[in-house]
Coordinates of C-alpha atoms in Angstrom, one line a residue:
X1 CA -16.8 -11.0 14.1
X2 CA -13.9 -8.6 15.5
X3 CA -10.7 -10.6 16.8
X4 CA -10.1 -8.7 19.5
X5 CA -6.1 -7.5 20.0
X6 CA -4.0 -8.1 23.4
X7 CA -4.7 -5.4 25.6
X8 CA -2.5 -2.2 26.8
X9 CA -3.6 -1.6 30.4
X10 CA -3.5 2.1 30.4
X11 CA -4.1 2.4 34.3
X12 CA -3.8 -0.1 37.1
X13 CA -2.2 -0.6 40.4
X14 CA -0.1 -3.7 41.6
X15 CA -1.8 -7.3 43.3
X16 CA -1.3 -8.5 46.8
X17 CA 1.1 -11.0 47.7
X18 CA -0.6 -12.4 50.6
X19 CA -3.1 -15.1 50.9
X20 CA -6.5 -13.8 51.1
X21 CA -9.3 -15.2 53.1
X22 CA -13.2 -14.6 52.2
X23 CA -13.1 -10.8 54.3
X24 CA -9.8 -9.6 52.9
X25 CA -10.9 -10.6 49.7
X26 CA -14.4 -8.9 49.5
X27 CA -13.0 -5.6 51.4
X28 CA -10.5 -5.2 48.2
X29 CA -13.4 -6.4 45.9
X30 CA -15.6 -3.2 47.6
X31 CA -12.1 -1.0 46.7
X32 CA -13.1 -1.7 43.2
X33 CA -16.5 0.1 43.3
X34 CA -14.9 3.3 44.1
X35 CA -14.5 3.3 48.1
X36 CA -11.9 2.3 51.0
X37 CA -10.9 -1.1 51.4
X38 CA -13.4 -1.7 53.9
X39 CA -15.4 -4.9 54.7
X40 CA -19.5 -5.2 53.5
X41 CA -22.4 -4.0 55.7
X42 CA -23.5 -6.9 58.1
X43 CA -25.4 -9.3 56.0
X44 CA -24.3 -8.9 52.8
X45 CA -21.7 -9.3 50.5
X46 CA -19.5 -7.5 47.7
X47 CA -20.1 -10.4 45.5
X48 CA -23.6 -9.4 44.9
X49 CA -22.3 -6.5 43.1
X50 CA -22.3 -6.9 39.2
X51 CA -17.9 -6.9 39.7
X52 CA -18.7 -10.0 42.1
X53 CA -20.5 -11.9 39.2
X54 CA -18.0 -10.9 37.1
X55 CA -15.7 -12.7 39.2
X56 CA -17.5 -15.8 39.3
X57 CA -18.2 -15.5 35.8
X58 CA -14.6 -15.1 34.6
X59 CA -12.0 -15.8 36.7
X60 CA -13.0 -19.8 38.0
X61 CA -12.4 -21.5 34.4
X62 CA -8.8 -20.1 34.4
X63 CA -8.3 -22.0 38.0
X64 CA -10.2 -25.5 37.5
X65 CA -13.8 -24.3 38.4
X66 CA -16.8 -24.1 36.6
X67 CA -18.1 -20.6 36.3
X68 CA -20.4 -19.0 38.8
X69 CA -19.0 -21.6 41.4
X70 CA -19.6 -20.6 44.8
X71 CA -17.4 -17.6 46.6
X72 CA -16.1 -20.0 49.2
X73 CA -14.7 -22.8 46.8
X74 CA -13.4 -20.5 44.6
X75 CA -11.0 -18.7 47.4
X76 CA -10.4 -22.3 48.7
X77 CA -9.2 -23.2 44.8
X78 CA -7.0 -19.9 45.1
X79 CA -5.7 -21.0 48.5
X80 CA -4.9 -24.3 47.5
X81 CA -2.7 -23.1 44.6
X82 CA -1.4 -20.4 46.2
X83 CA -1.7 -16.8 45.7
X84 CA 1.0 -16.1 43.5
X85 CA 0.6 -19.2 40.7
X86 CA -2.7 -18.1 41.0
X87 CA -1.8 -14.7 40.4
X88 CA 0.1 -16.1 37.6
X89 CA -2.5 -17.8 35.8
X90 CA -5.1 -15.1 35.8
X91 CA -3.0 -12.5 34.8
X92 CA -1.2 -14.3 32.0
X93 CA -5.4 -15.3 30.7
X94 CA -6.7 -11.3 30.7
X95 CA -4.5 -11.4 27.6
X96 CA -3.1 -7.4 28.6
X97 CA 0.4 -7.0 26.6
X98 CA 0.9 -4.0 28.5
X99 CA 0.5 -2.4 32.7
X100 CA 1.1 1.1 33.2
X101 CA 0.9 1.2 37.0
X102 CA 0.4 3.7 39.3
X103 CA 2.6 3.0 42.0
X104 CA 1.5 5.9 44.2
X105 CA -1.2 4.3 46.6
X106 CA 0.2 2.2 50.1
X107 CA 0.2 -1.2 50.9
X108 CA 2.2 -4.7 49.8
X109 CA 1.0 -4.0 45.7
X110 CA 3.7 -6.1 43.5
X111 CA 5.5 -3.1 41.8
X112 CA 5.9 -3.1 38.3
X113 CA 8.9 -5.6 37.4
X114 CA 6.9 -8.2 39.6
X115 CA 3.8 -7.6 37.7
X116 CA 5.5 -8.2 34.5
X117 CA 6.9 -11.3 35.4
X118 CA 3.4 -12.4 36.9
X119 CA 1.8 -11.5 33.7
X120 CA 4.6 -12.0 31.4
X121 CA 4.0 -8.5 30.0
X122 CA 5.8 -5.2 29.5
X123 CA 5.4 -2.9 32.3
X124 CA 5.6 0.6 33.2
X125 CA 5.5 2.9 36.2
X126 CA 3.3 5.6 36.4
X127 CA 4.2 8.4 39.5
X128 CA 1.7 9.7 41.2
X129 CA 1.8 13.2 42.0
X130 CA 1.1 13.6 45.4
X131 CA 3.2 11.0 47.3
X132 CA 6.2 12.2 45.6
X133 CA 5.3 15.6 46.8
X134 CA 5.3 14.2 50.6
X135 CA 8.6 12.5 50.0
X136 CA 10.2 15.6 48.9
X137 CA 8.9 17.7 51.7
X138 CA 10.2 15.1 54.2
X139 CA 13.5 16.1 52.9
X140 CA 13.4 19.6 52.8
X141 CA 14.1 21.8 55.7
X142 CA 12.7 24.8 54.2
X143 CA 10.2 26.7 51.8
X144 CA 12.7 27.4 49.0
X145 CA 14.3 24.1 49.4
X146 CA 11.0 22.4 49.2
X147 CA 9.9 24.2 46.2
X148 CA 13.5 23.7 44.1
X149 CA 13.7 19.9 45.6
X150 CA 9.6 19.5 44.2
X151 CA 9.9 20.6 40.6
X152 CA 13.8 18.4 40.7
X153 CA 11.9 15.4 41.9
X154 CA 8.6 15.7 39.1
X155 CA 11.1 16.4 36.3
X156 CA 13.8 13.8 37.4
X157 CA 10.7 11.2 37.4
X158 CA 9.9 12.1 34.1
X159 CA 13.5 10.3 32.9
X160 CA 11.9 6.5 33.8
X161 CA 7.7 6.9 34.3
X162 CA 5.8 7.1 31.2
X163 CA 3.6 9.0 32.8
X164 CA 1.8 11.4 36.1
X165 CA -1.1 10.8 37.8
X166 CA -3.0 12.9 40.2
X167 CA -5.7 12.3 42.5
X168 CA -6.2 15.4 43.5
X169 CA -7.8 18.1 40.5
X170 CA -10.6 18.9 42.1
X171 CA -9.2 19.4 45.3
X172 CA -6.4 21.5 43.2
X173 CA -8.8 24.1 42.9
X174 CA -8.6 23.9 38.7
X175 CA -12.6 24.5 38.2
X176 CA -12.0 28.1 39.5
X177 CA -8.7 28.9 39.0
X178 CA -7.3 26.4 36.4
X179 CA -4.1 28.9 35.5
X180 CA -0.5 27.8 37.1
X181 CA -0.3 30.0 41.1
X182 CA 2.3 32.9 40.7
X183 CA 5.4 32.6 42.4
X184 CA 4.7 34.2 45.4
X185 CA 1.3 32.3 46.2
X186 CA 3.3 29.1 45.6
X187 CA 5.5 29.9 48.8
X188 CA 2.9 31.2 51.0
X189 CA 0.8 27.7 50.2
X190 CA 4.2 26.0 50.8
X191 CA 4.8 27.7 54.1
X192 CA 1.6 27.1 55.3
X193 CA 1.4 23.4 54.4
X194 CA 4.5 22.6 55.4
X195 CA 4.2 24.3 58.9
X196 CA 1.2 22.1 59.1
X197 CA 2.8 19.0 58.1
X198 CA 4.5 18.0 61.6
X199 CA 1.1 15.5 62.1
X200 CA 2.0 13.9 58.2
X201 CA -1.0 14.2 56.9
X202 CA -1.3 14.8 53.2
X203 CA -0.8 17.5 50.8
X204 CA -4.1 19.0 50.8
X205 CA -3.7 23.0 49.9
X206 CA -5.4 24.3 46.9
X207 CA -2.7 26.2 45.4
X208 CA 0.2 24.1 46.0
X209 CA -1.9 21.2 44.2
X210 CA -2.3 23.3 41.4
X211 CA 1.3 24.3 41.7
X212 CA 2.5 20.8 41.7
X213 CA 0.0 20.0 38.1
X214 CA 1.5 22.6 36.2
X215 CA 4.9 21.5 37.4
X216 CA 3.8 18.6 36.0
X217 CA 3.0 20.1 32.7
X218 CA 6.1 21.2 32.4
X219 CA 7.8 18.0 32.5
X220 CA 6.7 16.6 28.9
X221 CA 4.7 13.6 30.0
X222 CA 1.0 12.3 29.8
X223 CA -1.1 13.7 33.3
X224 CA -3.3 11.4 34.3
X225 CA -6.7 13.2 36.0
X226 CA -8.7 11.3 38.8
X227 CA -12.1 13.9 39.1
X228 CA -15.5 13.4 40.0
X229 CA -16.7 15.3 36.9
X230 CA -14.5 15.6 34.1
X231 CA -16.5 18.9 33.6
X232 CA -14.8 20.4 36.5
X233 CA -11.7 20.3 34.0
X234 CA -12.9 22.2 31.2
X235 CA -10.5 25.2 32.2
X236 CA -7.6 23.5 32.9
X237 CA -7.8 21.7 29.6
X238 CA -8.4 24.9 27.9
X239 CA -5.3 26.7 29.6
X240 CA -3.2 23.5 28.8
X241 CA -3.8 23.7 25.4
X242 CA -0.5 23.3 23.2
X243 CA 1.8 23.3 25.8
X244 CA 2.7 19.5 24.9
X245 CA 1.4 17.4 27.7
X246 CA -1.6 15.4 27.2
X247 CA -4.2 14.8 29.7
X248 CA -5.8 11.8 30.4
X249 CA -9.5 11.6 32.7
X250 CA -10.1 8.4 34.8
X251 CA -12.5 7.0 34.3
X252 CA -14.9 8.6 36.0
X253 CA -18.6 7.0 35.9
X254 CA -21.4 8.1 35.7
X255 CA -19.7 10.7 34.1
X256 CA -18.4 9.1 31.4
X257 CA -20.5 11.4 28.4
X258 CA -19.3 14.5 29.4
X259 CA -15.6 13.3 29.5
X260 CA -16.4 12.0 25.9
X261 CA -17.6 15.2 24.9
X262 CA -14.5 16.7 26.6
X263 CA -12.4 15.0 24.4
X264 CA -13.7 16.4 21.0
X265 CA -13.2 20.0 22.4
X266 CA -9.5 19.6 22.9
X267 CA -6.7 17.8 20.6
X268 CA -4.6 16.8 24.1
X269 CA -7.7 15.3 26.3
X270 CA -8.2 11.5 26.2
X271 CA -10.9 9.4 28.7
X272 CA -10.1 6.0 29.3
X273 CA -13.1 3.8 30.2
X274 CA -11.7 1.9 33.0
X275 CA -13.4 -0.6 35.7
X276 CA -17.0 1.5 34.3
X277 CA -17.6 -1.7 31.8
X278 CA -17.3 -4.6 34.9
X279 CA -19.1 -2.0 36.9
X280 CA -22.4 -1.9 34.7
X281 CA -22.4 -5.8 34.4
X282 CA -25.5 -6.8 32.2
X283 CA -25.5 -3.1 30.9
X284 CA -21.9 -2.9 29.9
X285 CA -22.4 -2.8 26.4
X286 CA -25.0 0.1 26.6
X287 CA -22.7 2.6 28.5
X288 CA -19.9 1.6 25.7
X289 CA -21.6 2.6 23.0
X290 CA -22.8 6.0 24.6
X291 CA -19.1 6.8 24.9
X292 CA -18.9 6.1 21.6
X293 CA -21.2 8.2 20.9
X294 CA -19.3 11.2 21.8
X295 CA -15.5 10.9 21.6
X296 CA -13.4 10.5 18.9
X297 CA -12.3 7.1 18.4
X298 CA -8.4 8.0 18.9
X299 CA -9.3 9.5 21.7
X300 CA -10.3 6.3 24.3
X301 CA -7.9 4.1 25.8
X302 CA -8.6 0.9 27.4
X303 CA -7.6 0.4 31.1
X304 CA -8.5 -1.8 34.2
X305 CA -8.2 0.5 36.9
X306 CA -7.6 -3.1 39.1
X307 CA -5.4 -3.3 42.3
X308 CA -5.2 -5.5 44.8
X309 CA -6.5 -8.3 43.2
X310 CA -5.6 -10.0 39.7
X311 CA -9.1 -10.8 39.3
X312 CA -9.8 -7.5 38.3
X313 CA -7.6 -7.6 35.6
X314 CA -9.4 -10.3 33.9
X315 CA -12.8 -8.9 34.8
X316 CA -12.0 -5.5 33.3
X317 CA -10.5 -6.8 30.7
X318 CA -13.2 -9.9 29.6
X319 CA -15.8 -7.1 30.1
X320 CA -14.4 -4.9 27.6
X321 CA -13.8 -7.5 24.7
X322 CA -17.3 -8.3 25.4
X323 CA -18.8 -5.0 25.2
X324 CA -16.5 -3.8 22.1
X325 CA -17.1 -6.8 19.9
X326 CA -21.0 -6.7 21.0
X327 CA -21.1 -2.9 19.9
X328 CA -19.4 -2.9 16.9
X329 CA -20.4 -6.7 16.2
X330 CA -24.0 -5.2 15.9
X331 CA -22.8 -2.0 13.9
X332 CA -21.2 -4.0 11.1
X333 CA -24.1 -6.3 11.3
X334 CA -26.5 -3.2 10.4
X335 CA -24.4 -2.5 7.8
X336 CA -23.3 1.0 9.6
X337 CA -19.7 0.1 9.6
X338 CA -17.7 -1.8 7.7
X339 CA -15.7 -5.0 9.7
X340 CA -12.6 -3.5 8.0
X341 CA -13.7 -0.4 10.2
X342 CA -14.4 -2.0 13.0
X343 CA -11.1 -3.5 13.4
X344 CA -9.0 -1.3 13.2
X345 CA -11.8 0.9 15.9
X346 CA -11.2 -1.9 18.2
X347 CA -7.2 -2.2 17.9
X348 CA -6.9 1.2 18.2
X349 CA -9.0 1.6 21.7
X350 CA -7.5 -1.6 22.9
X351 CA -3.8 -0.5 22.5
X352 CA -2.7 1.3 19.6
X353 CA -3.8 5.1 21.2
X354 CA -2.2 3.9 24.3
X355 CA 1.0 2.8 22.5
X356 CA 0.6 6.5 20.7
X357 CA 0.0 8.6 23.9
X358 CA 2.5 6.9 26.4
X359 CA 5.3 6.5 23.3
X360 CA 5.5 2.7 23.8
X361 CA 7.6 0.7 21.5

């Protein structure tokens, strides 16, 4: 048997404040799977998604329920105690020590000192590239300006966030052209953009999101890679190589073998296996061990990917003690590994790389 540590949740956002009735709920419970937060398709429901019974498996003990209870008395349990003790009591069960949240994406997300408290956990804020980006540009009158005010703002950041993350690497450009833009292609991308920016929409130029990653790099802490397929990244983490930054793929199913297999080539790539565990339901343990497979043990991290909704937390995280101690469980059992072994395997993808790669005390 493994005893399973307390968690480091190496990437989440913050939960909502608000009450939530059965559509609000299910639109951020669709987020979850990877989409907008947008209600079901007529006649049917996000809680007949294997992160729905995951829900109803999990999350109703830890409010008075019986598992598997019905969506509509659950939420009316979570109205009646109010979304924030609620809140409270789920998050302080997924037994996470540790959020590093990305505070990058809109809406009324409890920022990081708020989720601590909730949780009664450390916290830590994780900046997201591209918003910052925005926010500089609304404060800079020209293209020079822009560009000194965009690598101030990335390497002020770097004094308080434990980390960068991006959304953007495929959009960067970075399967083609992984090096850093010269100079002068950095302004022209910065003229244009900016001369397009009077409608706000989002910085969305090739060059000037791979200008604004290797700024990044330069600023001595982890990157954290949203991509489709981590494959797509296979230059960039070639031409980061021994610069100092390490580089982190989100987990990105069902591509989840080839960023395993990423993370041998290079000493700076780690893969985190995110939501992909309370995604795959029944299956969860399967997809584990075929990450196992692959990466280096030092190399995975543990992490919820949850926003919006505390639920997730404890989803993402019950689902991964499952799967681990399943996997490894039946290893030791075989006589493969040793418990000893399996232990410390366990600790170390549960917190202690995290701790390692993010410098936590």
């Amino acid at each position: 048997m493994i005893d399973m540590p307390r968690l480091v949740d190496q990437y989440c956002h913050g939960v909502l404040r608000t009450e939530l009735g059965l559509g609000t709920f299910e639109a951020h419970l669709g987020a979850h799977l990877g989409g907008a937060v947008v209600p079901p398709a007529a006649g049917t429901t996000f809680f007949d998604t294997q992160t729905g019974f995951a829900v109803r498996r999990w999350c109703p003990p830890l409010l008075g329920l019986e598992p598997h209870c019905p969506p509509a008395r659950y939420l009316a349990r979570r109205r009646e105690l109010g979304a924030a003790e609620a809140g409270r009591r789920l998050l302080r069960a997924s037994g996470i020590s540790a959020y590093l949240v990305d505070t990058g994406l809109p809406g009324d997300l409890t920022p990081p000192a708020e989720l601590s408290a909730a949780g009664a956990a450390e916290a830590h804020e994780v900046v997201r590239l591209e918003p910052l980006a925005e926010r500089v540009a609304d404060t800079s009158d020209t293209v020079e300006a822009f560009l000194a005010n965009l690598a101030e703002a990335v390497h002020g950041a770097a004094a308080d966030a434990v980390a960068f993350s991006s959304a953007s690497a495929v959009r960067g450009g970075l399967a083609a052209l992984p090096e850093p833009p010269g100079p002068g292609e950095a302004r022209g991308a910065a003229g244009r953009w900016l001369a397009d920016r009077a409608a706000g929409g989002p910085i969305d130029d090739p060059v000037l999101l791979r200008h604004l990653l290797w700024i990044a790099v330069t600023a001595g802490r982890p990157l954290q890679l949203h991509t489709e397929d981590p494959a797509a990244l296979r230059g960039f983490a070639a031409a980061t190589a021994g610069l100092g930054t390490d580089l982190v793929l989100l987990h990105r199913y069902p591509y989840h073998r080839a960023a395993a297999y990423l993370t041998g080539l290079h000493p700076h790539v780690y893969a985190d296996l995110g939501p992909v565990l309370a995604h795959t339901g029944a299956r969860a343990a399967a997809v584990l061990a075929e990450v196992l497979e692959r990466a280096p043990f030092g190399k995975l991290l543990f992490s919820s990917g949850a926003r919006g909704l505390p639920e997730l937390h404890v989803v993402a995280a019950s689902a991964f003690r499952s799967a681990l101690t399943r996997v490894l469980g039946e290893w030791v059992m075989d006589g493969a590994w040793s418990r000893t072994d399996a232990q410390r395997v366990a600790e170390m993808i549960a917190a202690d790389n995290a701790r390692r790669v993010y410098r936590l005390t």
